[in-house]
mmCIF file of the C-alpha atoms, coordinates in Angstrom:
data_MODEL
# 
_entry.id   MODEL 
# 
loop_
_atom_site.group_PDB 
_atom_site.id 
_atom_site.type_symbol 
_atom_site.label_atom_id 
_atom_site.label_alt_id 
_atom_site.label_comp_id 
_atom_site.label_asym_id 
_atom_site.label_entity_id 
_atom_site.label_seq_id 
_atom_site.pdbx_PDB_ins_code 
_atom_site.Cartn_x 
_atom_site.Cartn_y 
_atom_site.Cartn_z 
_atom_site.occupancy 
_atom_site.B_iso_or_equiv 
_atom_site.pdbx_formal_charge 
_atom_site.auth_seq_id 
_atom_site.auth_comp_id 
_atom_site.auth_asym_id 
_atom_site.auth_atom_id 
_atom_site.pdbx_PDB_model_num 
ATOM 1  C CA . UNK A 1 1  ? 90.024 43.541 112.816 1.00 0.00 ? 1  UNK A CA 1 
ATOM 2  C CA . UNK A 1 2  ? 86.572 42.783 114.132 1.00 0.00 ? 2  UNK A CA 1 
ATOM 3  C CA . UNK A 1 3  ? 86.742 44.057 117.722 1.00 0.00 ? 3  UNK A CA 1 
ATOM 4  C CA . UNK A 1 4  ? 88.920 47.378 116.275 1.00 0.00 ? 4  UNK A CA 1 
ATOM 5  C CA . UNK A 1 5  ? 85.972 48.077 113.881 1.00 0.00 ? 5  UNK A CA 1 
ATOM 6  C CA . UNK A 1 6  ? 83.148 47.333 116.444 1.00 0.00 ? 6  UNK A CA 1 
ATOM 7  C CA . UNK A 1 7  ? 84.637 49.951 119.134 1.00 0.00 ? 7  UNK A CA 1 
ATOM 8  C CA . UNK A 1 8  ? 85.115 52.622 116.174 1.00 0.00 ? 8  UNK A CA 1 
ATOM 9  C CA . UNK A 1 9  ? 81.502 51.850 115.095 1.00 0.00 ? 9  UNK A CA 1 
ATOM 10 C CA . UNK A 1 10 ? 80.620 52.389 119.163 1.00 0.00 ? 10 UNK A CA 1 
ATOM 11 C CA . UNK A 1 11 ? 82.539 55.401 119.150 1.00 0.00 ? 11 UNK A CA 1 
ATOM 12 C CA . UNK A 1 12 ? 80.899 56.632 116.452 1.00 0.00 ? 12 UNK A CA 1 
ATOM 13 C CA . UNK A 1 13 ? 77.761 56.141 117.302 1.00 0.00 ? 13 UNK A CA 1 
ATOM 14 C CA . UNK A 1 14 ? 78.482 57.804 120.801 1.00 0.00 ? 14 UNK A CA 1 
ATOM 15 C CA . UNK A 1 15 ? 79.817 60.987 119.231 1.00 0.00 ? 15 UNK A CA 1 
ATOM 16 C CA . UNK A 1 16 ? 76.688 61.344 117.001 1.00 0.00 ? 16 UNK A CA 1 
ATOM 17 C CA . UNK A 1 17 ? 74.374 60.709 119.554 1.00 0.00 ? 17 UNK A CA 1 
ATOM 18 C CA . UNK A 1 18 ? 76.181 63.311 121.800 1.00 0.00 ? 18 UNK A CA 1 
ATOM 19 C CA . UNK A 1 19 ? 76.330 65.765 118.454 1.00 0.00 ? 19 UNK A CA 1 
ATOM 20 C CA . UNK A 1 20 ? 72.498 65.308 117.969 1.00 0.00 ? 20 UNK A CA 1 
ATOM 21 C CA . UNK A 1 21 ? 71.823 66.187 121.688 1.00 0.00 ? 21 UNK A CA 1 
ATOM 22 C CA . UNK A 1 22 ? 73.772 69.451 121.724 1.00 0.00 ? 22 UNK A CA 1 
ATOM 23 C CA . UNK A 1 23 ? 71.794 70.141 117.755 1.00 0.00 ? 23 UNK A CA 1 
ATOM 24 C CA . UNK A 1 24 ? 68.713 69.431 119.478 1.00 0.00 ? 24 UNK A CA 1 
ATOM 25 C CA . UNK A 1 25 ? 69.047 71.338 122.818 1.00 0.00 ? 25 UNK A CA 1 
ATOM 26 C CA . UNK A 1 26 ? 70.162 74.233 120.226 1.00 0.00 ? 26 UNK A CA 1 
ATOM 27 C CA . UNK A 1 27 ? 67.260 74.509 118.284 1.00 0.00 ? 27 UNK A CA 1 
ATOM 28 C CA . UNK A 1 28 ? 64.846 74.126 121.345 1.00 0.00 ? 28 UNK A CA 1 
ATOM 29 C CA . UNK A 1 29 ? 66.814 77.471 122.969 1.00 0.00 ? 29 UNK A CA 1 
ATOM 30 C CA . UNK A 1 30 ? 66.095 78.934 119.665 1.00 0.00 ? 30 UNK A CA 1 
ATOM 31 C CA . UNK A 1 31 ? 63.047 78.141 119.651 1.00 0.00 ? 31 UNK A CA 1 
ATOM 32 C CA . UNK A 1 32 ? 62.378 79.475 122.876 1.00 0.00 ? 32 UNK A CA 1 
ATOM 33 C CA . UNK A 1 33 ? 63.949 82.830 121.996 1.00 0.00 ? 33 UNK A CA 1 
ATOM 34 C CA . UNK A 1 34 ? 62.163 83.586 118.902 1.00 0.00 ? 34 UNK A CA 1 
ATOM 35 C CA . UNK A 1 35 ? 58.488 82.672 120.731 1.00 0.00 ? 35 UNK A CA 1 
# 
């Protein structure tokens, strides 16, 4: 039970981090439009 929930909690985290990268490159290219 343990190890199952520790490499869900790793992927997870992996799939947020990657989600937050493509929010943040998103924004900046809006950014960069609008100035």
């Amino acid at each position: 039970m343990k190890k199952s929930n520790f490499f869900a909690f790793i992927s997870r985290m992996k799939y947020i981090n990657r989600w937050g990268l493509m929010h943040s490159t998103k924004e900046e290219n809006v950014s960069e439009h609008s100035l």
